[in-house]
Tab-separated table of C-alpha atoms and ligand atoms in Angstrom:
chain	number	residue	atom	x	y	z
A	28	MET	CA	1.772	35.437	15.072
A	29	ALA	CA	0.123	34.076	11.927
A	30	ASP	CA	3.397	32.401	10.993
A	31	GLN	CA	3.634	30.708	14.362
A	32	ALA	CA	0.094	29.444	13.990
A	33	ASN	CA	0.989	28.077	10.553
A	34	THR	CA	3.984	26.242	11.934
A	35	SER	CA	2.043	24.553	14.713
A	36	GLN	CA	-0.712	23.558	12.269
A	37	LYS	CA	1.819	22.103	9.898
A	38	ARG	CA	3.409	20.173	12.706
A	39	PHE	CA	0.046	18.740	13.706
A	40	LEU	CA	-0.693	17.792	10.109
A	41	TYR	CA	2.605	15.917	9.810
A	42	LEU	CA	2.008	14.245	13.157
A	43	ALA	CA	-1.424	13.026	12.048
A	44	ALA	CA	-0.034	11.743	8.728
A	45	GLY	CA	2.961	10.159	10.495
A	46	VAL	CA	0.804	8.303	13.018
A	47	SER	CA	-1.466	6.891	10.339
A	48	ALA	CA	1.534	5.894	8.231
A	49	MET	CA	2.484	3.547	11.077
A	50	GLY	CA	-0.343	1.450	9.629
A	51	GLY	CA	1.753	1.190	6.458
A	52	MET	CA	4.814	0.216	8.459
A	53	LEU	CA	2.926	-2.640	10.122
A	54	PHE	CA	1.615	-3.728	6.717
A	55	GLY	CA	5.209	-3.948	5.466
A	56	TYR	CA	6.554	-5.648	8.582
A	57	ASP	CA	3.851	-8.266	8.710
A	58	ILE	CA	4.169	-9.286	5.070
A	59	GLY	CA	7.985	-9.305	5.211
A	60	VAL	CA	8.488	-11.175	8.478
A	61	ILE	CA	7.158	-14.528	7.298
A	62	SER	CA	9.924	-15.050	4.724
A	63	GLY	CA	12.500	-15.589	7.477
A	64	ALA	CA	10.221	-17.023	10.148
A	65	ILE	CA	8.849	-19.809	7.967
A	66	LEU	CA	12.237	-21.535	7.754
A	67	PHE	CA	12.120	-22.322	11.481
A	68	ILE	CA	8.352	-22.745	11.909
A	69	LYS	CA	8.559	-25.442	9.275
A	70	LYS	CA	10.999	-27.390	11.452
A	71	ASP	CA	9.322	-26.778	14.831
A	72	PHE	CA	5.845	-27.742	13.662
A	73	SER	CA	7.068	-30.345	11.098
A	74	LEU	CA	4.995	-28.746	8.331
A	75	SER	CA	4.254	-30.482	5.071
A	76	LEU	CA	4.736	-28.414	1.905
A	77	GLY	CA	0.970	-27.826	1.696
A	78	MET	CA	0.758	-26.658	5.314
A	79	GLU	CA	3.769	-24.423	4.803
A	80	GLU	CA	1.978	-22.711	1.912
A	81	ILE	CA	-1.119	-22.257	4.064
A	82	VAL	CA	0.879	-20.700	6.922
A	83	VAL	CA	2.575	-18.301	4.476
A	84	SER	CA	-0.595	-17.306	2.648
A	85	ALA	CA	-2.851	-17.059	5.738
A	86	VAL	CA	-1.935	-13.394	5.943
A	87	LEU	CA	-3.122	-12.819	2.360
A	88	LEU	CA	-6.426	-14.531	3.096
A	89	GLY	CA	-6.884	-12.276	6.128
A	90	SER	CA	-6.042	-9.230	3.999
A	91	LEU	CA	-8.813	-10.155	1.588
A	92	MET	CA	-11.266	-10.258	4.483
A	93	GLY	CA	-9.996	-6.959	5.863
A	94	ALA	CA	-10.244	-5.285	2.462
A	95	ALA	CA	-13.799	-6.591	2.059
A	96	ILE	CA	-15.173	-5.377	5.394
A	97	GLY	CA	-13.021	-2.278	5.893
A	98	GLY	CA	-14.776	0.039	3.445
A	99	PHE	CA	-18.207	-0.226	4.983
A	100	LEU	CA	-16.754	0.200	8.473
A	101	ALA	CA	-14.659	3.213	7.434
A	102	ASP	CA	-17.676	4.993	5.962
A	103	ARG	CA	-19.943	4.066	8.879
A	104	PHE	CA	-17.715	4.505	11.946
A	105	GLY	CA	-14.974	6.743	10.616
A	106	ARG	CA	-11.395	6.282	9.460
A	107	ARG	CA	-9.723	6.952	12.805
A	108	LYS	CA	-11.893	4.640	14.930
A	109	LEU	CA	-11.382	1.848	12.454
A	110	LEU	CA	-7.619	2.396	12.529
A	111	ILE	CA	-7.719	2.129	16.350
A	112	LEU	CA	-9.442	-1.258	16.028
A	113	THR	CA	-6.856	-2.231	13.435
A	114	ALA	CA	-3.983	-1.343	15.795
A	115	MET	CA	-5.537	-3.661	18.387
A	116	ALA	CA	-5.800	-6.444	15.802
A	117	PHE	CA	-2.127	-5.929	14.849
A	118	CYS	CA	-1.133	-6.249	18.532
A	119	LEU	CA	-3.272	-9.314	19.162
A	120	GLY	CA	-2.156	-10.952	15.921
A	121	ALA	CA	1.519	-10.437	16.804
A	122	ILE	CA	1.165	-11.780	20.362
A	123	ALA	CA	-0.976	-14.719	19.275
A	124	ALA	CA	1.535	-15.692	16.570
A	125	ALA	CA	4.434	-15.387	19.018
A	126	VAL	CA	2.845	-17.747	21.563
A	127	ALA	CA	1.023	-20.056	19.127
A	128	PRO	CA	1.099	-23.596	20.585
A	129	ASN	CA	0.337	-25.298	17.270
A	130	THR	CA	-0.142	-24.764	13.532
A	131	ALA	CA	-3.884	-24.052	13.743
A	132	ALA	CA	-3.332	-21.312	16.329
A	133	LEU	CA	-0.547	-19.834	14.237
A	134	ILE	CA	-2.742	-19.764	11.133
A	135	ALA	CA	-5.541	-18.065	13.103
A	136	ALA	CA	-3.076	-15.459	14.419
A	137	ARG	CA	-1.785	-14.747	10.921
A	138	VAL	CA	-5.316	-14.388	9.552
A	139	MET	CA	-5.963	-11.847	12.323
A	140	ALA	CA	-2.817	-9.888	11.369
A	141	GLY	CA	-3.928	-10.161	7.734
A	142	ILE	CA	-7.326	-8.618	8.482
A	143	ALA	CA	-5.517	-5.692	10.095
A	144	ILE	CA	-3.233	-5.367	7.049
A	145	GLY	CA	-6.144	-5.485	4.617
A	146	ILE	CA	-7.861	-2.642	6.448
A	147	ALA	CA	-4.774	-0.518	7.145
A	148	SER	CA	-3.548	-0.861	3.560
A	149	PHE	CA	-6.253	1.490	2.321
A	150	VAL	CA	-7.700	3.245	5.365
A	151	ALA	CA	-4.347	4.827	6.237
A	152	PRO	CA	-3.942	6.425	2.751
A	153	LEU	CA	-7.638	7.327	2.801
A	154	TYR	CA	-7.328	9.175	6.101
A	155	ILE	CA	-4.164	11.008	5.055
A	156	SER	CA	-5.679	12.010	1.721
A	157	GLU	CA	-8.658	13.532	3.527
A	158	ILE	CA	-6.648	15.617	5.976
A	159	ALA	CA	-3.985	16.777	3.506
A	160	PRO	CA	-3.921	20.177	1.800
A	161	VAL	CA	-4.041	19.835	-1.977
A	162	THR	CA	-0.476	21.056	-2.575
A	163	ILE	CA	1.197	18.295	-0.557
A	164	ARG	CA	-1.425	15.553	-0.659
A	165	GLY	CA	0.739	13.316	-2.859
A	166	LYS	CA	3.727	13.657	-0.587
A	167	LEU	CA	1.787	12.977	2.604
A	168	VAL	CA	-0.083	9.959	1.248
A	169	SER	CA	3.172	8.541	-0.141
A	170	LEU	CA	4.589	8.714	3.363
A	171	ASN	CA	2.457	5.636	3.974
A	172	GLN	CA	4.234	3.749	1.167
A	173	VAL	CA	7.617	4.914	2.507
A	174	ALA	CA	6.679	3.526	5.922
A	175	LEU	CA	5.540	0.298	4.269
A	176	THR	CA	8.865	-0.193	2.518
A	177	ILE	CA	10.746	0.607	5.741
A	178	GLY	CA	8.586	-1.994	7.499
A	179	ILE	CA	9.653	-4.606	4.949
A	180	VAL	CA	13.346	-3.802	5.462
A	181	ILE	CA	13.042	-3.867	9.257
A	182	SER	CA	11.383	-7.282	9.067
A	183	TYR	CA	14.192	-8.628	6.848
A	184	VAL	CA	16.832	-7.256	9.224
A	185	ILE	CA	15.109	-8.620	12.343
A	186	ASP	CA	14.672	-12.012	10.650
A	187	TYR	CA	18.359	-11.974	9.762
A	188	ALA	CA	19.402	-10.980	13.297
A	189	LEU	CA	17.261	-13.645	14.976
A	190	ALA	CA	18.016	-16.394	12.476
A	191	ALA	CA	21.047	-17.707	14.376
A	192	ASP	CA	18.847	-18.448	17.415
A	193	GLN	CA	16.002	-19.681	15.213
A	194	ALA	CA	13.839	-17.311	17.302
A	195	TRP	CA	10.799	-17.145	15.028
A	196	ARG	CA	8.437	-16.301	17.902
A	197	TRP	CA	10.387	-13.116	18.584
A	198	MET	CA	10.258	-12.247	14.895
A	199	PHE	CA	6.468	-11.925	15.217
A	200	ALA	CA	6.571	-10.415	18.706
A	201	TRP	CA	8.576	-7.344	17.644
A	202	ALA	CA	5.545	-6.026	15.738
A	203	VAL	CA	3.900	-5.224	19.081
A	204	ILE	CA	6.075	-2.123	19.462
A	205	PRO	CA	5.005	-0.284	16.276
A	206	ALA	CA	1.438	-1.525	16.820
A	207	ALA	CA	1.372	0.045	20.280
A	208	ILE	CA	2.834	3.331	19.003
A	209	PHE	CA	0.214	3.303	16.220
A	210	GLY	CA	-2.656	2.603	18.640
A	211	ILE	CA	-1.635	5.191	21.230
A	212	GLY	CA	-0.822	7.817	18.596
A	213	LEU	CA	-4.286	7.489	17.072
A	214	PHE	CA	-5.846	8.830	20.279
A	215	PHE	CA	-4.022	12.118	19.735
A	216	ILE	CA	-5.097	12.781	16.164
A	217	PRO	CA	-8.512	13.978	14.990
A	218	ASP	CA	-11.223	12.361	12.892
A	219	SER	CA	-11.096	13.140	9.188
A	220	PRO	CA	-12.835	16.489	8.622
A	221	ARG	CA	-14.345	15.209	5.375
A	222	TRP	CA	-15.826	12.150	7.034
A	223	LEU	CA	-17.246	14.398	9.780
A	224	VAL	CA	-19.045	16.491	7.160
A	225	ALA	CA	-20.372	13.367	5.445
A	226	ARG	CA	-21.797	12.193	8.790
A	227	GLY	CA	-23.474	15.562	9.399
A	228	HIS	CA	-21.043	17.161	11.858
A	229	PRO	CA	-19.826	20.331	10.133
A	230	ASP	CA	-19.007	22.030	13.445
A	231	LYS	CA	-16.683	19.261	14.488
A	232	ALA	CA	-15.161	19.330	10.991
A	233	ARG	CA	-14.510	23.058	11.383
A	234	ALA	CA	-12.783	22.489	14.703
A	235	VAL	CA	-10.521	19.864	13.088
A	236	LEU	CA	-9.731	22.061	10.073
A	237	GLN	CA	-8.772	24.878	12.437
A	238	ARG	CA	-6.065	22.626	13.850
A	239	LEU	CA	-4.812	21.611	10.388
A	240	ARG	CA	-5.051	24.776	8.267
A	241	SER	CA	-4.249	28.457	8.589
A	242	PRO	CA	-7.309	30.485	9.734
A	243	GLU	CA	-7.923	32.060	6.325
A	244	GLU	CA	-8.197	28.641	4.612
A	245	VAL	CA	-10.791	27.046	6.895
A	246	ASN	CA	-14.051	28.610	5.718
A	247	GLY	CA	-13.455	28.145	2.002
A	248	GLU	CA	-12.402	24.515	2.309
A	249	LEU	CA	-15.295	23.649	4.624
A	250	ALA	CA	-17.806	25.297	2.286
A	251	ARG	CA	-16.494	23.289	-0.678
A	252	ILE	CA	-16.645	20.009	1.234
A	253	GLU	CA	-20.196	20.745	2.433
A	254	HIS	CA	-21.313	21.747	-1.033
A	255	ASN	CA	-20.145	18.444	-2.520
A	256	ALA	CA	-21.412	16.323	0.360
A	257	ALA	CA	-24.912	17.777	-0.133
A	258	GLN	CA	-25.078	16.321	-3.664
A	259	GLN	CA	-24.373	12.720	-2.644
A	260	LYS	CA	-26.543	9.815	-1.652
A	261	GLY	CA	-23.919	7.598	-0.106
A	262	SER	CA	-25.545	4.315	-1.109
A	263	TRP	CA	-23.885	1.195	-2.488
A	264	SER	CA	-25.756	1.669	-5.775
A	265	GLU	CA	-23.693	4.794	-6.420
A	266	LEU	CA	-20.677	2.540	-6.945
A	267	ALA	CA	-22.289	1.146	-10.076
A	268	SER	CA	-23.731	4.420	-11.370
A	269	PRO	CA	-22.687	5.318	-14.922
A	270	LEU	CA	-21.013	8.514	-13.714
A	271	LEU	CA	-18.641	6.648	-11.443
A	272	ARG	CA	-18.093	3.681	-13.720
A	273	MET	CA	-14.907	5.177	-15.117
A	274	ALA	CA	-13.529	5.884	-11.629
A	275	MET	CA	-14.204	2.256	-10.695
A	276	ILE	CA	-12.443	1.001	-13.845
A	277	VAL	CA	-9.407	3.184	-13.112
A	278	GLY	CA	-9.190	2.074	-9.463
A	279	VAL	CA	-9.728	-1.637	-10.014
A	280	GLY	CA	-7.564	-1.658	-13.165
A	281	LEU	CA	-4.621	0.000	-11.446
A	282	ALA	CA	-5.074	-2.299	-8.446
A	283	ILE	CA	-4.701	-5.371	-10.637
A	284	MET	CA	-1.849	-3.869	-12.697
A	285	GLN	CA	0.095	-3.099	-9.514
A	286	GLN	CA	0.186	-6.810	-8.734
A	287	ILE	CA	0.242	-8.672	-12.036
A	288	THR	CA	3.372	-6.834	-13.124
A	289	GLY	CA	5.072	-9.086	-10.580
A	290	ILE	CA	6.438	-6.966	-7.729
A	291	ASN	CA	5.621	-9.455	-5.013
A	292	THR	CA	7.469	-12.290	-6.700
A	293	VAL	CA	10.522	-10.232	-5.734
A	294	ILE	CA	9.287	-9.118	-2.305
A	295	TYR	CA	8.284	-12.667	-1.309
A	296	TYR	CA	10.861	-14.724	-3.213
A	297	ALA	CA	13.920	-12.479	-3.556
A	298	PRO	CA	16.403	-14.968	-2.053
A	299	THR	CA	15.016	-17.714	-4.325
A	300	ILE	CA	15.376	-15.501	-7.415
A	301	PHE	CA	18.926	-14.576	-6.433
A	302	LYS	CA	19.716	-18.240	-6.093
A	303	PHE	CA	18.273	-18.810	-9.575
A	304	ALA	CA	20.686	-16.101	-10.720
A	305	GLY	CA	23.670	-18.011	-9.439
A	306	LEU	CA	24.293	-16.530	-5.968
A	307	SER	CA	25.050	-19.805	-4.310
A	308	SER	CA	25.279	-18.867	-0.638
A	309	SER	CA	22.025	-18.335	1.300
A	310	ALA	CA	23.617	-15.594	3.391
A	311	VAL	CA	24.579	-13.601	0.282
A	312	ALA	CA	21.107	-14.161	-1.180
A	313	ILE	CA	19.470	-12.864	2.012
A	314	LEU	CA	21.812	-9.889	2.138
A	315	ALA	CA	20.996	-9.098	-1.496
A	316	SER	CA	17.324	-9.167	-0.476
A	317	VAL	CA	18.007	-6.531	2.155
A	318	GLY	CA	19.612	-4.534	-0.691
A	319	VAL	CA	16.381	-4.873	-2.682
A	320	GLY	CA	14.442	-3.636	0.345
A	321	VAL	CA	16.699	-0.604	0.723
A	322	ILE	CA	16.349	0.303	-2.961
A	323	ASN	CA	12.591	0.073	-2.506
A	324	VAL	CA	12.768	2.604	0.361
A	325	VAL	CA	15.151	5.012	-1.397
A	326	PHE	CA	13.157	5.218	-4.628
A	327	THR	CA	9.874	5.572	-2.765
A	328	LEU	CA	11.458	8.560	-1.001
A	329	VAL	CA	12.373	9.967	-4.423
A	330	ALA	CA	8.767	9.531	-5.557
A	331	MET	CA	7.549	11.293	-2.436
A	332	GLN	CA	9.627	14.338	-3.306
A	333	LEU	CA	8.514	14.419	-6.944
A	334	ILE	CA	4.885	13.400	-6.848
A	335	ASP	CA	3.337	16.823	-6.225
A	336	ARG	CA	5.733	18.556	-8.600
A	337	VAL	CA	5.889	16.381	-11.706
A	338	GLY	CA	2.540	14.704	-11.083
A	339	ARG	CA	1.240	11.160	-10.784
A	340	ARG	CA	1.025	10.287	-14.487
A	341	PRO	CA	4.636	10.988	-15.485
A	342	LEU	CA	5.920	8.958	-12.525
A	343	LEU	CA	3.574	6.109	-13.359
A	344	LEU	CA	4.559	6.031	-17.034
A	345	ILE	CA	8.295	6.236	-16.329
A	346	SER	CA	7.905	3.557	-13.686
A	347	LEU	CA	6.126	1.111	-15.994
A	348	ALA	CA	8.591	1.767	-18.812
A	349	GLY	CA	11.507	1.047	-16.444
A	350	MET	CA	9.823	-2.112	-15.182
A	351	THR	CA	9.230	-3.347	-18.738
A	352	LEU	CA	12.850	-2.779	-19.779
A	353	SER	CA	14.368	-4.332	-16.689
A	354	LEU	CA	12.087	-7.383	-16.990
A	355	ALA	CA	13.174	-7.790	-20.602
A	356	VAL	CA	16.835	-7.753	-19.533
A	357	LEU	CA	16.178	-10.041	-16.570
A	358	GLY	CA	14.454	-12.546	-18.844
A	359	ALA	CA	17.329	-12.330	-21.333
A	360	ALA	CA	19.877	-13.022	-18.593
A	361	PHE	CA	17.931	-16.118	-17.570
A	362	ALA	CA	17.702	-17.190	-21.205
A	363	MET	CA	21.517	-17.343	-21.479
A	364	PRO	CA	22.831	-20.888	-21.292
A	365	GLN	CA	25.518	-19.965	-18.764
A	366	LEU	CA	23.986	-18.056	-15.857
A	367	SER	CA	26.913	-17.268	-13.615
A	368	GLY	CA	29.555	-14.586	-13.159
A	369	PHE	CA	28.838	-11.542	-15.312
A	370	VAL	CA	25.441	-12.740	-16.539
A	371	GLY	CA	24.437	-13.539	-12.957
A	372	TRP	CA	25.266	-9.976	-11.957
A	373	ILE	CA	23.241	-8.611	-14.879
A	374	ALA	CA	20.298	-10.550	-13.492
A	375	VAL	CA	20.867	-9.142	-10.007
A	376	GLY	CA	21.291	-5.604	-11.403
A	377	SER	CA	18.152	-5.715	-13.517
A	378	LEU	CA	16.155	-7.006	-10.570
A	379	MET	CA	17.333	-4.001	-8.561
A	380	VAL	CA	16.378	-1.630	-11.409
A	381	TYR	CA	12.968	-3.295	-11.591
A	382	VAL	CA	12.320	-2.712	-7.887
A	383	GLY	CA	13.556	0.891	-8.106
A	384	ALA	CA	11.273	1.521	-11.084
A	385	PHE	CA	8.278	0.104	-9.209
A	386	ALA	CA	9.095	2.183	-6.140
A	387	VAL	CA	9.332	5.474	-7.983
A	388	GLY	CA	5.852	5.149	-9.494
A	389	LEU	CA	3.482	2.205	-9.468
A	390	GLY	CA	4.044	1.465	-5.746
A	391	PRO	CA	3.028	4.799	-4.224
A	392	VAL	CA	0.952	6.145	-7.145
A	393	PHE	CA	-1.606	3.323	-7.027
A	394	TRP	CA	-2.515	3.853	-3.353
A	395	LEU	CA	-2.487	7.614	-3.813
A	396	VAL	CA	-4.741	7.709	-6.873
A	397	LEU	CA	-7.090	5.191	-5.229
A	398	SER	CA	-7.452	7.547	-2.265
A	399	GLU	CA	-8.178	10.522	-4.535
A	400	ILE	CA	-10.642	9.478	-7.209
A	401	TYR	CA	-13.840	8.552	-5.338
A	402	PRO	CA	-16.585	10.776	-3.967
A	403	LEU	CA	-16.653	11.345	-0.242
A	404	SER	CA	-19.913	9.566	0.565
A	405	ILE	CA	-18.738	6.210	-0.794
A	406	ARG	CA	-14.969	6.688	-0.646
A	407	GLY	CA	-14.362	3.934	1.910
A	408	ARG	CA	-16.507	1.361	0.101
A	409	ALA	CA	-15.136	2.222	-3.339
A	410	MET	CA	-11.539	1.985	-2.087
A	411	SER	CA	-12.428	-1.297	-0.500
A	412	VAL	CA	-13.385	-2.708	-3.923
A	413	GLY	CA	-10.043	-1.606	-5.426
A	414	THR	CA	-8.154	-2.935	-2.420
A	415	LEU	CA	-9.914	-6.278	-2.653
A	416	ALA	CA	-8.898	-6.502	-6.327
A	417	ASN	CA	-5.311	-5.647	-5.332
A	418	TRP	CA	-5.065	-8.330	-2.631
A	419	SER	CA	-6.779	-10.927	-4.840
A	420	ALA	CA	-4.265	-10.344	-7.629
A	421	ASN	CA	-1.479	-10.385	-5.025
A	422	LEU	CA	-2.621	-13.819	-3.808
A	423	ILE	CA	-2.931	-15.213	-7.339
A	424	VAL	CA	0.580	-14.097	-8.314
A	425	ALA	CA	2.070	-15.354	-5.038
A	426	VAL	CA	0.607	-18.843	-5.331
A	427	SER	CA	1.245	-19.235	-9.045
A	428	PHE	CA	4.797	-17.866	-9.343
A	429	LEU	CA	6.709	-21.089	-8.751
A	430	THR	CA	4.291	-23.014	-10.995
A	431	LEU	CA	4.736	-20.374	-13.712
A	432	VAL	CA	8.518	-20.783	-13.480
A	433	HIS	CA	8.003	-24.531	-13.802
A	434	ILE	CA	5.814	-24.206	-16.910
A	435	LEU	CA	7.296	-21.201	-18.745
A	436	GLY	CA	10.819	-21.302	-17.383
A	437	LYS	CA	12.509	-18.383	-15.619
A	438	ALA	CA	13.075	-16.308	-18.734
A	439	GLY	CA	9.522	-16.931	-19.956
A	440	THR	CA	8.036	-15.941	-16.608
A	441	PHE	CA	9.847	-12.607	-16.431
A	442	TRP	CA	9.084	-11.880	-20.078
A	443	LEU	CA	5.438	-12.557	-19.338
A	444	PHE	CA	5.541	-9.971	-16.529
A	445	GLY	CA	7.296	-7.632	-18.992
A	446	ALA	CA	4.525	-8.060	-21.558
A	447	VAL	CA	1.919	-7.401	-18.870
A	448	SER	CA	3.824	-4.222	-17.934
A	449	ILE	CA	3.445	-2.966	-21.515
A	450	GLY	CA	-0.317	-3.489	-21.175
A	451	ALA	CA	-0.252	-1.663	-17.841
A	452	TRP	CA	1.625	1.242	-19.461
A	453	CYS	CA	-1.111	1.579	-22.100
A	454	PHE	CA	-3.801	1.377	-19.424
A	455	ALA	CA	-2.104	4.145	-17.451
A	456	PHE	CA	-1.517	6.259	-20.550
A	457	PHE	CA	-5.129	6.148	-21.727
A	458	LEU	CA	-7.102	5.918	-18.509
A	459	VAL	CA	-5.346	7.244	-15.423
A	460	PRO	CA	-6.184	10.895	-14.666
A	461	GLU	CA	-3.677	13.468	-13.403
A	462	THR	CA	-4.895	14.373	-9.918
A	463	LYS	CA	-2.006	16.674	-9.000
A	464	GLY	CA	-3.151	20.114	-7.837
A	465	LYS	CA	-6.858	19.195	-7.811
A	466	THR	CA	-8.882	19.143	-4.614
A	467	LEU	CA	-10.779	15.952	-3.867
A	468	GLU	CA	-13.959	17.935	-4.501
A	469	GLN	CA	-12.763	19.055	-7.958
A	470	ILE	CA	-12.031	15.436	-8.846
A	471	GLU	CA	-15.580	14.455	-7.793
A	472	ASP	CA	-17.070	17.250	-9.903
A	473	HIS	CA	-15.087	16.007	-12.882
A	474	TRP	CA	-16.653	12.518	-12.795
A	475	ARG	CA	-20.116	13.903	-12.134
A	476	ALA	CA	-19.810	16.070	-15.223
A	477	GLY	CA	-19.303	12.833	-17.164
A	478	LYS	CA	-15.860	13.858	-18.467
A	479	ARG	CA	-13.080	11.516	-19.574
A	480	PRO	CA	-10.262	10.678	-17.100
A	481	ARG	CA	-7.530	12.332	-19.144
A	482	ALA	CA	-9.489	15.579	-19.378
A	483	LEU	CA	-8.946	16.230	-15.663
B	524	BGC	C1	2.030	-3.113	-2.786
B	524	BGC	C2	2.462	-4.369	-2.119
B	524	BGC	C3	3.965	-4.523	-2.233
B	524	BGC	C4	4.672	-3.287	-1.737
B	524	BGC	C5	6.145	-3.350	-1.985
B	524	BGC	C6	2.753	-1.942	-2.196
B	524	BGC	O1	2.358	-0.742	-2.799
B	524	BGC	O2	0.633	-2.932	-2.659
B	524	BGC	O3	1.801	-5.479	-2.670
B	524	BGC	O4	4.402	-5.625	-1.483
B	524	BGC	O5	4.146	-2.126	-2.351
B	524	BGC	O6	6.791	-2.184	-1.632
């Protein structure tokens, strides 16, 4: 009897995590889809180079807005309700982009999709982190990153399939299906029990925990959440309090490191980089990009399996070491006078290793740690600050990559990212705490006691 109850609770837990991870899938799809669509939009709307850049980066601008407003809304109205709004914005954004009569309408539609991405990028991990039991929290939150990487691959494949017909409107339209599944699914999953306690509804939180945990776990967990919630003010000023300063440095620092080590130069410009490396045909370059996407998925799955066993720190450190080495090799390949044949393949290979190294650590670990290290009462707002830093750095790298290549050369650019990765490794080594096996409440207590991150 007890066993049966445990199985149905587990199933419900996975369902709730799976539904919210659809937010990650839409995030991935919507950032990936533009790479193929832009080729045809450019022709249909006769875009100048400047306008083309605006159409491509509109989604990043929207993400910044979503990241900025999402935290307050998540703390005020709850994670689930905000995700429902986000699903509607994803749907509207997709339809509006698909039927856009002109460039202005298309830009507006992409900003709308971007706002949804900016919110979903952190509210989905936040929600999962708050419903997950401590022993599998890493795995469940990383499910969101797995979904994200799958979303990127699906967008590449759909772009590829529709390219012959130049059907860019359909490329956007396909996002309506996952958005609808996301929106409908959210009506069947509960509010976060932790948020319910923070808003003064312990009875509702108990009812939710009873659906997610075995009966003997409910009382203890609820008591711990209530105990911690009672000590918090929940005001913006807490974000700047000396006790949380270190948590803010860790979150914002990791957010920036995740981007300035260069991952999105590959996600956004993979075909261009492959062409740099001597793959002359566009079709082969696009196919190689799908390969990059698949490696991203596979190694994120590996991380998901390991993250609660070996911990966040070891994965992060191995990941950054792998990224540094592969960037060094990539730069060296580009520094060779004759980049073709064997040297070209070394470049392609090291790019693949780089993506795999990112996927096994820095990709999922950043979003996971961000969802773990802040106190309940200000978790949404604090994550919003880290997310804003992440999207800002993302935008800066995206718009400066081709200029960097122009100024420093290809080898110089990848070596620069390699040098930054060494800095990121040191940051992670000295400042990122190991959150494996700790409840969110234990992590809060740690900061409040004024202890150092590595002492956790
Ligand atoms: C990052 C994104 C990136 C993606 C690639 C995410 O964790 O935040 O910027 O595009 O991983 O898989």
